[in-house]
CSV table of C-alpha atoms and ligand atoms in Angstrom, one decimal:
chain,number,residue,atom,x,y,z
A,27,UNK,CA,0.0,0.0,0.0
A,28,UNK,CA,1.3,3.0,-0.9
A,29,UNK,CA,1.0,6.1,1.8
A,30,UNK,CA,-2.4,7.5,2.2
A,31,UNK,CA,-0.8,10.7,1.4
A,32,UNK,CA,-2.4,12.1,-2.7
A,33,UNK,CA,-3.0,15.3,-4.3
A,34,UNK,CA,-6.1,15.6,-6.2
A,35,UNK,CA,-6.4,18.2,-9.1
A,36,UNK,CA,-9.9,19.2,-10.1
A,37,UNK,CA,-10.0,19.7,-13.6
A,38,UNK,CA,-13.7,21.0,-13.0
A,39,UNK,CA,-12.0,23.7,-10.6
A,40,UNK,CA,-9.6,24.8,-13.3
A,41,UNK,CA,-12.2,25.1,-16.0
A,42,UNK,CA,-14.5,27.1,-13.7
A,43,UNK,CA,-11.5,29.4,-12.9
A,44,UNK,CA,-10.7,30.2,-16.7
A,45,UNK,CA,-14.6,30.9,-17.4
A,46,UNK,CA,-14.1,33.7,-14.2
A,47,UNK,CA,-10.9,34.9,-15.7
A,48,UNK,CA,-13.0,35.5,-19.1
A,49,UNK,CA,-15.7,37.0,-18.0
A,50,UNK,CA,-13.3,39.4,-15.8
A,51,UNK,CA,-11.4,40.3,-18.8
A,52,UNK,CA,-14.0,39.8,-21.7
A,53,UNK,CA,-12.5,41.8,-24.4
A,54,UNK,CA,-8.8,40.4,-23.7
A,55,UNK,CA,-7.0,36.6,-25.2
A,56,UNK,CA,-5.9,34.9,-22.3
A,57,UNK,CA,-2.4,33.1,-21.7
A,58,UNK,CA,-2.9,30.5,-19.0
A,59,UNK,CA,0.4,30.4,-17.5
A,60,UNK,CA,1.1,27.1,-16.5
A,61,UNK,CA,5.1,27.7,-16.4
A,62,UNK,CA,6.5,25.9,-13.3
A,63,UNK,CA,4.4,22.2,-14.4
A,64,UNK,CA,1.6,24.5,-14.0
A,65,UNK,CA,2.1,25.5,-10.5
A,66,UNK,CA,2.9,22.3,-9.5
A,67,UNK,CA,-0.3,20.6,-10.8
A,68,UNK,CA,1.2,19.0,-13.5
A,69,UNK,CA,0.9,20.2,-17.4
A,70,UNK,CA,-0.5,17.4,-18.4
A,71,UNK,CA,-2.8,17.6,-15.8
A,72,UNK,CA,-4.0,21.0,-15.7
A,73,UNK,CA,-4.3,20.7,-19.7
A,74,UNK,CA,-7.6,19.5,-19.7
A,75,UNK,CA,-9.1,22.0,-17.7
A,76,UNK,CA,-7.8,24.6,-19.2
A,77,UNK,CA,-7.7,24.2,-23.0
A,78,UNK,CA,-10.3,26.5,-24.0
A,79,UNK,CA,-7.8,29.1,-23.5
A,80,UNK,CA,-6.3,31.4,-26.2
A,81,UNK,CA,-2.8,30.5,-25.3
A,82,UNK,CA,-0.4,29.1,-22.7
A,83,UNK,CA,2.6,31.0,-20.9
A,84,UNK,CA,5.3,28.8,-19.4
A,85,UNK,CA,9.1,29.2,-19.4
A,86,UNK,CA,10.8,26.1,-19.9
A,87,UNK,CA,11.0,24.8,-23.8
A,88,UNK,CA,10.7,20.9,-22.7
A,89,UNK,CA,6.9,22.2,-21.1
A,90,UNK,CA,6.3,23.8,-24.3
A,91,UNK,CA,6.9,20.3,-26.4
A,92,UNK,CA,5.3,18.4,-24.1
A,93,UNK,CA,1.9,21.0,-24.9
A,94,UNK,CA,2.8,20.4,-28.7
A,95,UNK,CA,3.2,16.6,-27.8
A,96,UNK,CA,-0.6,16.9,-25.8
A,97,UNK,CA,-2.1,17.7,-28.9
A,98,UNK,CA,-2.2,22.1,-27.9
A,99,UNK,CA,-1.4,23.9,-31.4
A,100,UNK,CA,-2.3,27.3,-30.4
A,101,UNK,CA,0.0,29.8,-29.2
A,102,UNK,CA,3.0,29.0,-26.3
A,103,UNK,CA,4.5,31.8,-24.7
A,104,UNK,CA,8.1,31.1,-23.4
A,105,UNK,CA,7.5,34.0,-20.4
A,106,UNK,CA,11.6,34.6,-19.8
A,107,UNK,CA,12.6,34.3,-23.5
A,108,UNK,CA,15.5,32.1,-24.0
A,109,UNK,CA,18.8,31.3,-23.3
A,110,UNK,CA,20.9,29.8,-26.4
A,111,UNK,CA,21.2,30.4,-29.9
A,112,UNK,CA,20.3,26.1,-29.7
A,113,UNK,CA,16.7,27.4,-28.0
A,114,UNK,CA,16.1,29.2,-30.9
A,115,UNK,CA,15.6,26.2,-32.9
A,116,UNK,CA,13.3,24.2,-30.6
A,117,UNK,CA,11.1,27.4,-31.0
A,118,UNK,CA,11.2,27.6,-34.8
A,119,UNK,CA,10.1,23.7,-34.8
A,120,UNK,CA,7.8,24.5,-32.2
A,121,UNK,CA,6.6,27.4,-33.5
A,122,UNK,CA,6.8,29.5,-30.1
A,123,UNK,CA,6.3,32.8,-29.2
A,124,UNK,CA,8.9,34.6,-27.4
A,125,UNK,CA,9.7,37.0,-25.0
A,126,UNK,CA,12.4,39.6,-25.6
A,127,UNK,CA,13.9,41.6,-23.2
A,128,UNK,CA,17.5,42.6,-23.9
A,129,UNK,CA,19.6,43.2,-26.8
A,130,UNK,CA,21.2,39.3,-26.2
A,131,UNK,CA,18.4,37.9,-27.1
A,132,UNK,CA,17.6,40.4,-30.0
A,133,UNK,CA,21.2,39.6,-31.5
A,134,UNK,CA,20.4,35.7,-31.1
A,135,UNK,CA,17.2,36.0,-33.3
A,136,UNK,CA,19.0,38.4,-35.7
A,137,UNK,CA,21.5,35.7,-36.0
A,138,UNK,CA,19.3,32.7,-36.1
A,139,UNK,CA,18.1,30.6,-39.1
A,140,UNK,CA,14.8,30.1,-39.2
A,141,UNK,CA,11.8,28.7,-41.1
A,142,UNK,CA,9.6,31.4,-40.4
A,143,UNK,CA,9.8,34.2,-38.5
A,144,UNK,CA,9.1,34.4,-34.8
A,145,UNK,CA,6.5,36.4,-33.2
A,146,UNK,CA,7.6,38.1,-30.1
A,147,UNK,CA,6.7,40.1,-27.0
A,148,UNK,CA,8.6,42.8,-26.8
A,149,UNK,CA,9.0,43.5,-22.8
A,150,UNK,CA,9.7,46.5,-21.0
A,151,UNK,CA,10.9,47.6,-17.5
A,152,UNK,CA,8.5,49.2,-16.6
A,153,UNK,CA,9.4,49.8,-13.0
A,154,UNK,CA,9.8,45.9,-11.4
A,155,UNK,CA,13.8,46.1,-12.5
A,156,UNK,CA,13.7,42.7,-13.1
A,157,UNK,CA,13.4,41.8,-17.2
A,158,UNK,CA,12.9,44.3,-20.1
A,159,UNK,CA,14.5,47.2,-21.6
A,160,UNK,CA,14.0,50.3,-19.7
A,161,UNK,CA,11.3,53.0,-21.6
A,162,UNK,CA,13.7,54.7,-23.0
A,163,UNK,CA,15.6,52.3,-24.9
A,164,UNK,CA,12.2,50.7,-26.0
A,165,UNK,CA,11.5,52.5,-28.9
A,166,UNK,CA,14.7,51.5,-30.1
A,167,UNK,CA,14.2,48.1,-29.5
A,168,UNK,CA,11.0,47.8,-31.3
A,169,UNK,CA,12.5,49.5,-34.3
A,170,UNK,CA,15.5,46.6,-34.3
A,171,UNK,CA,12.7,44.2,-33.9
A,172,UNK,CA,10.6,45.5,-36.9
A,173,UNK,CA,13.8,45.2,-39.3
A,174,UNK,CA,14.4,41.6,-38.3
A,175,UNK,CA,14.0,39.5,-41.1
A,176,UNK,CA,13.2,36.9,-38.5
A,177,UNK,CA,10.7,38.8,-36.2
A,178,UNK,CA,7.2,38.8,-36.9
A,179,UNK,CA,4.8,39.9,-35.1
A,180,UNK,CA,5.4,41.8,-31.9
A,181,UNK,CA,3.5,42.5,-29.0
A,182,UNK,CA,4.3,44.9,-26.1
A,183,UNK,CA,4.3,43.5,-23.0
A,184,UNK,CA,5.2,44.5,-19.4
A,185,UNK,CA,4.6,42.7,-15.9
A,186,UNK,CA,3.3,44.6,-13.0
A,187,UNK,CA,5.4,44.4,-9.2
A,188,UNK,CA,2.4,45.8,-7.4
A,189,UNK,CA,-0.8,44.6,-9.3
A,190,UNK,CA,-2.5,43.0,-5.5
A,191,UNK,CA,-0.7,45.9,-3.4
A,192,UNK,CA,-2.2,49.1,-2.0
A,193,UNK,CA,0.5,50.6,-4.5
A,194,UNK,CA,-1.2,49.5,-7.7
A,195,UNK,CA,-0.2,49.5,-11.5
A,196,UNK,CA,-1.0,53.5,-11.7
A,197,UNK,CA,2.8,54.3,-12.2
A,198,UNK,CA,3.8,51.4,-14.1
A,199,UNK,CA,1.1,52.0,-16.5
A,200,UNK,CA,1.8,55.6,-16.9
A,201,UNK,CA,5.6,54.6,-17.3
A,202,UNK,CA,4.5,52.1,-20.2
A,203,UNK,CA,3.0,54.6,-22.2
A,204,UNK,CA,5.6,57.0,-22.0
A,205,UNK,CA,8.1,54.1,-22.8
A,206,UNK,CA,5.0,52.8,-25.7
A,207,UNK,CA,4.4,56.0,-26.7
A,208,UNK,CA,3.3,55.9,-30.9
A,209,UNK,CA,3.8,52.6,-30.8
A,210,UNK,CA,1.4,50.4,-32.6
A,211,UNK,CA,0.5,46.6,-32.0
A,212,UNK,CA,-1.1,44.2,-29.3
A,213,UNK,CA,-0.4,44.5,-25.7
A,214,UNK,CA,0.1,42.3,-22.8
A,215,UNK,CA,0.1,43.6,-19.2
A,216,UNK,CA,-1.8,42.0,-16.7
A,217,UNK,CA,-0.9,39.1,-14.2
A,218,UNK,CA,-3.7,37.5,-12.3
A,219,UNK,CA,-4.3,40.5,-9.7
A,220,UNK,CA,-4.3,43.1,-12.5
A,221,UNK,CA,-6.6,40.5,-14.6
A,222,UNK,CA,-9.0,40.7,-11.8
A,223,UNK,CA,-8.9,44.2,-9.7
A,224,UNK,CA,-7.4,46.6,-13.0
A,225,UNK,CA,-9.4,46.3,-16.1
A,226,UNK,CA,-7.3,49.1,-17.3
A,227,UNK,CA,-4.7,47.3,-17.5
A,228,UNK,CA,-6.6,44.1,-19.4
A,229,UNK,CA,-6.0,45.2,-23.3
A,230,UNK,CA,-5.3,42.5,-26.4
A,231,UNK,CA,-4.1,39.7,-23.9
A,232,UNK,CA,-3.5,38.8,-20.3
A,233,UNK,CA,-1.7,37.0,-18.7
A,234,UNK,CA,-3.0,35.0,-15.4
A,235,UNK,CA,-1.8,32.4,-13.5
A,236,UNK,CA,-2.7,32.2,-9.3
A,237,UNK,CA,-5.9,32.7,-10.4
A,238,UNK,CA,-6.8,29.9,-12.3
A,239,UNK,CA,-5.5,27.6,-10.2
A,240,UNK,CA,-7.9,29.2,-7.4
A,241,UNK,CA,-5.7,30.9,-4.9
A,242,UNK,CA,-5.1,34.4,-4.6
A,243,UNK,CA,-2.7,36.7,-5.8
A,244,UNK,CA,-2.3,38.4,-2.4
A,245,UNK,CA,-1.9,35.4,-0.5
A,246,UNK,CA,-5.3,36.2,1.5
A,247,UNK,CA,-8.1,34.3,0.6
A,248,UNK,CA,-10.7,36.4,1.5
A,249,UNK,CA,-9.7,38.8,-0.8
A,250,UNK,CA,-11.4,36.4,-3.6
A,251,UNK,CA,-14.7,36.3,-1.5
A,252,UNK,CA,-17.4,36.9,-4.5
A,253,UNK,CA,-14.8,36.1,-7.3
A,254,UNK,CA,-16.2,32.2,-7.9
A,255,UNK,CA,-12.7,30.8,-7.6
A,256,UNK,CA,-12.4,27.3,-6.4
A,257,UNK,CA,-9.3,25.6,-5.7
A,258,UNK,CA,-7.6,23.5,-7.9
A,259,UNK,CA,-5.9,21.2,-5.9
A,260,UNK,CA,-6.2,19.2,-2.9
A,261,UNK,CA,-3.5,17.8,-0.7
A,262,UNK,CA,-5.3,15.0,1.3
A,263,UNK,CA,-3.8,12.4,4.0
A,264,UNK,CA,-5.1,9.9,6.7
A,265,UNK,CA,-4.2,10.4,10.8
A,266,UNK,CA,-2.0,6.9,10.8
A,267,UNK,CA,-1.3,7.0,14.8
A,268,UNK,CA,-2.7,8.6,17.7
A,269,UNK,CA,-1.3,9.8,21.1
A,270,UNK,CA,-2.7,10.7,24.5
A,271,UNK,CA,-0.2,13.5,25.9
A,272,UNK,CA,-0.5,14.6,29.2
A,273,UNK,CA,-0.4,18.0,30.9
A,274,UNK,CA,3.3,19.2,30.5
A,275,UNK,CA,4.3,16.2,27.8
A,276,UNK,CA,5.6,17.3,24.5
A,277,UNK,CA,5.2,16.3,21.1
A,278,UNK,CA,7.6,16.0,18.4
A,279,UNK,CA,11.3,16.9,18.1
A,280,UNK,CA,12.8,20.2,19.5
A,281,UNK,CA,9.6,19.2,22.2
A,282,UNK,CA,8.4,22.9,20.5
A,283,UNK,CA,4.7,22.5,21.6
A,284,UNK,CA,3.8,21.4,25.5
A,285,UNK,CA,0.4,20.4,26.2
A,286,UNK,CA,-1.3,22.7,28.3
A,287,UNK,CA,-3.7,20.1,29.5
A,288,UNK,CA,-4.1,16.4,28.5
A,289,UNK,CA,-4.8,16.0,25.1
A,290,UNK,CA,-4.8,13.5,21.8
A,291,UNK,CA,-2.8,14.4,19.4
A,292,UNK,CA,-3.0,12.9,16.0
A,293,UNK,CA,0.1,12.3,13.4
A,294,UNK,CA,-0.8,12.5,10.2
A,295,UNK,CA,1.5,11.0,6.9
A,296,UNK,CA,2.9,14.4,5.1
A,297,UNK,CA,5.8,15.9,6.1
A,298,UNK,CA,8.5,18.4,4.6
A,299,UNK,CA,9.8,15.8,2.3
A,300,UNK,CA,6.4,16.0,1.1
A,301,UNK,CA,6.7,19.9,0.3
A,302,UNK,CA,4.6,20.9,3.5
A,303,UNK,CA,6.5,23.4,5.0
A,304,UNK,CA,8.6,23.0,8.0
A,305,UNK,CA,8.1,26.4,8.9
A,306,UNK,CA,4.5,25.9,9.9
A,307,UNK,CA,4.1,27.1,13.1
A,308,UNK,CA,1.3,25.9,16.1
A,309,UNK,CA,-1.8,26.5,15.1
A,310,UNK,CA,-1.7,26.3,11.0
A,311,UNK,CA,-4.9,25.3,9.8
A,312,UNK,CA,-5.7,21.7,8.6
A,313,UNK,CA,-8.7,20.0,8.4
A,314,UNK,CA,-9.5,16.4,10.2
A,315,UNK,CA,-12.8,14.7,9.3
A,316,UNK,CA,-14.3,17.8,8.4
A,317,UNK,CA,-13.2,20.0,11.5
A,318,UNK,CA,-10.9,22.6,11.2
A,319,UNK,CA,-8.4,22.0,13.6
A,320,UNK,CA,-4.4,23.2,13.8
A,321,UNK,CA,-0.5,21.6,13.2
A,322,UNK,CA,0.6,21.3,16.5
A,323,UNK,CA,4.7,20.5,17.3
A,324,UNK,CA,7.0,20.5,14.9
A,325,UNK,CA,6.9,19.5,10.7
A,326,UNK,CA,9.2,16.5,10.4
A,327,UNK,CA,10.2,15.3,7.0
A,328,UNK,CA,7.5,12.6,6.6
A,329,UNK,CA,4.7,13.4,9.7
A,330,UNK,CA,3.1,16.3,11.1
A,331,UNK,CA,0.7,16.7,14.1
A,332,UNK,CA,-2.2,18.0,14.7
A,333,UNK,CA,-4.5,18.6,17.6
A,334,UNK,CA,-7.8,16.7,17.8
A,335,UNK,CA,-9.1,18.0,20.8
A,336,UNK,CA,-11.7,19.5,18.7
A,337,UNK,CA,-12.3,16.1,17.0
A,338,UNK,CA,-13.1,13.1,19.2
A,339,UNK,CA,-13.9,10.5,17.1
A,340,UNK,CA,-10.7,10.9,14.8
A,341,UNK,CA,-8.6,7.8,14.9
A,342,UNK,CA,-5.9,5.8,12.6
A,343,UNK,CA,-7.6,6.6,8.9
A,344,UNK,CA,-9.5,9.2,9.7
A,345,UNK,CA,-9.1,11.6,6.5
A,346,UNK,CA,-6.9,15.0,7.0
A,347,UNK,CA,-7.1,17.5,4.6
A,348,UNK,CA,-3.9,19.7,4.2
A,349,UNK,CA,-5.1,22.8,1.9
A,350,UNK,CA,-7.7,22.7,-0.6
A,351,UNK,CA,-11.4,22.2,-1.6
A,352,UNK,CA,-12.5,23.1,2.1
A,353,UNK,CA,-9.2,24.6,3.4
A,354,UNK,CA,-7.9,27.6,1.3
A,355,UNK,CA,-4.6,27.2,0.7
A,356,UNK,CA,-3.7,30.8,1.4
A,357,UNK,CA,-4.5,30.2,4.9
A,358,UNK,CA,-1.9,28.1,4.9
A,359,UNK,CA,0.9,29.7,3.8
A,360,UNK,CA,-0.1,32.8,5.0
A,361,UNK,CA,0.4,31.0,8.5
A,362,UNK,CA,3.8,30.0,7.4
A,363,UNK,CA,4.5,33.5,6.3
A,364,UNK,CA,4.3,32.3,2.3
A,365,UNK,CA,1.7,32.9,-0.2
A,366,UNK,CA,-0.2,29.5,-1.9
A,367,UNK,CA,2.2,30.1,-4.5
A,368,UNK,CA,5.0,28.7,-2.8
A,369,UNK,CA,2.9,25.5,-1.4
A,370,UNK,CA,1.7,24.5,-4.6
A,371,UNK,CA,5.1,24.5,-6.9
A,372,UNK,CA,6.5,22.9,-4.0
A,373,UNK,CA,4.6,19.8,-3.9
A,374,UNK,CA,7.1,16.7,-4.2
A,375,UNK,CA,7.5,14.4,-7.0
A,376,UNK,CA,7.0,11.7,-4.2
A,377,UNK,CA,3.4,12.8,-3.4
A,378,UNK,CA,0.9,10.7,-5.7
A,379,UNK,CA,-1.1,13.1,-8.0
A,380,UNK,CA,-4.2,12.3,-9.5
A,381,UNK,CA,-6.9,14.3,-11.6
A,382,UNK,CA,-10.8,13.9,-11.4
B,7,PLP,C1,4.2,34.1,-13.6
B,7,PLP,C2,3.9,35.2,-14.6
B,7,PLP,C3,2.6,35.6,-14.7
B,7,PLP,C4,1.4,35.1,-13.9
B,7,PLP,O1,1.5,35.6,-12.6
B,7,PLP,P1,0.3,35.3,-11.6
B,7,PLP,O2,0.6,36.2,-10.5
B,7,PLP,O3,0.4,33.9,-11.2
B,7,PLP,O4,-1.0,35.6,-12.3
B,7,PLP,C5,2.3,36.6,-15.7
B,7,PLP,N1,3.3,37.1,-16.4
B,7,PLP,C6,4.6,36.7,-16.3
B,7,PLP,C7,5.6,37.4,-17.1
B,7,PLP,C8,4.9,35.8,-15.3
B,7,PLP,O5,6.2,35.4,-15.2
């Protein structure tokens, strides 16, 4: 028998989650980014759920042939651009689109042979000072790209540092345009927070990702209350042992949490190993039979422990879910001091996933 320990991907709850991401951004083609095996759901997975997109962002060229190899012949959008003159071929037979975003990657198209040219997005910094060319270079740029025998079409494109913060997109927008200025052709701003709470910022495409995997793009989860989210994925497990501790006792190692009065404590089969987070201090949420009770002691690398005062009947088997279709995961990681981001990518290769 293999652990009791699975991950369940709801390809109903990604579906659902693309339809709210269209109706929030009618006028716009989405990219479903699924870069990172689709936030750790699994490409081939998540596929199902979310094929009625327009297109799908990722960053890795072996996820982009495995789309091509699932039967997806629509747009692919490598999200970083690439690396090697070598890349540039897998994206010709490929037929990727590609992000640009400094003049090494211009020269490696100019360079390139090719059997048609390339569309491209042509990205700007427009304030996150991570990838892009700063607004006043990007005029340039664009002009460099239009001669390119082996460009084709280009889209403008910038990514927002602030889209789910009190700070906003105001000033990066306003910097875009300066930078965009007379410049015609497609644009591509918005991440998942812009997609929903800045329809100014929605144009030709955008670009969500959080979203449609049904966490939030703040890390809070009420901030989706009303949006018609559901999550994606759920990390399920069983309680395989139980202890009575007694007033003063201590459970787990670095004897972290004492019991303040007698108590059963239940251990349950995921552990860091299993990408739940060590960090998880007393009183994360987790859910056993249906009751929402908290992680008590210490994460080790294959058990965690949880606290079933609130939960009687709970014995060996008794189901235990970790985050999902009744446990946010932003509450969660916002316990840890993460956002659901971080969880999901970081489920482990050892963990059992299946779709339904
Ligand atoms: C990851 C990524 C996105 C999606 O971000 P979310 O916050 O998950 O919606 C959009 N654009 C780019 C360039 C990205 O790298």
């Amino acid at each position: 028998m293999p652990r009791p320990l699975s991950a369940t991907i709801h390809t109903a709850a990604l579906a659902n989650n693309l339809a709210v991401v269209r109706k929030s951004a009618p006028k716009s083609k989405i990219w479903a980014v699924v870069k990172a095996n689709a936030y750790g759901h699994g490409l081939a997975r998540a596929f199902p759920g979310l094929r009625a997109t327009d297109g799908f962002g990722l960053l890795d060229l072996e996820e982009a042939a495995k789309l091509r190899e699932l039967g997806w012949a629509g747009p692919i959008l490598l999200l970083e651009g690439f690396f090697r003159p070598t890349d540039i071929d897998v994206i010709d037979r490929y037929s990727l689109t590609t992000v640009v975003h400094c003049d090494e990657q211009m020269r490696m198209l100019e360079m390139a042979r090719l059997s048609k040219p390339v569309n491209i997005q042509l990205k700007m910094n427009s304030g996150m000072n991570r990838l892009g060319y700063t607004p006043e270079k990007y005029r340039a740029a664009w002009e460099r790209a239009r001669a390119a025998a082996g460009i084709g079409q280009i889209t403008l494109m910038t990514h927002f540092a602030d889209a789910d913060t009190p700070r906003g997109i105001g000033e990066q927008m306003e910097t875009f345009e300066r930078g965009a200025q007379g410049i015609a052709g497609a644009r591509s701003l918005a991440n998942s927070a812009a997609t929903l709470w800045h329809p100014a910022s929605h144009f030709d495409w955008v670009r969500p990702g959080i979203v449609l995997y049904g966490a939030s793009p703040s890390g809070v989860a009420t901030a989706l209350d009303g949006v018609g989210l559901q999550p994606a994925m759920t990390l399920a497990s069983e309680i395989i042992a139980t202890q009575h501790v007694a007033e003063g006792q201590t459970v787990g190692y670095g004897s972290t949490y004492s019991a303040r009065k007698s108590m059963r404590v239940g251990v349950v089969a995921c552990g860091y190993a299993d990408g739940y987070p060590r960090v998880a201090p007393e009183g994360t949420p987790v859910i056993v039979d249906g009751v929402r009770t908290r992680v008590v002691g210490r994460v080790s690398m294959d058990m965690l422990t949880v606290d079933l005062t609130p939960v009687q009947n709970a014995g060996v088997g008794t189901r235990v879910e970790l985050w999902g279709a009744h446990l946010p995961i932003d509450d969660v990681a916002q316990a840890c001091g993460t956002i659901g981001y971080e969880l999901m990518c970081a489920v482990a290769p050892r963990v059992p996933v299946r779709a339904e």
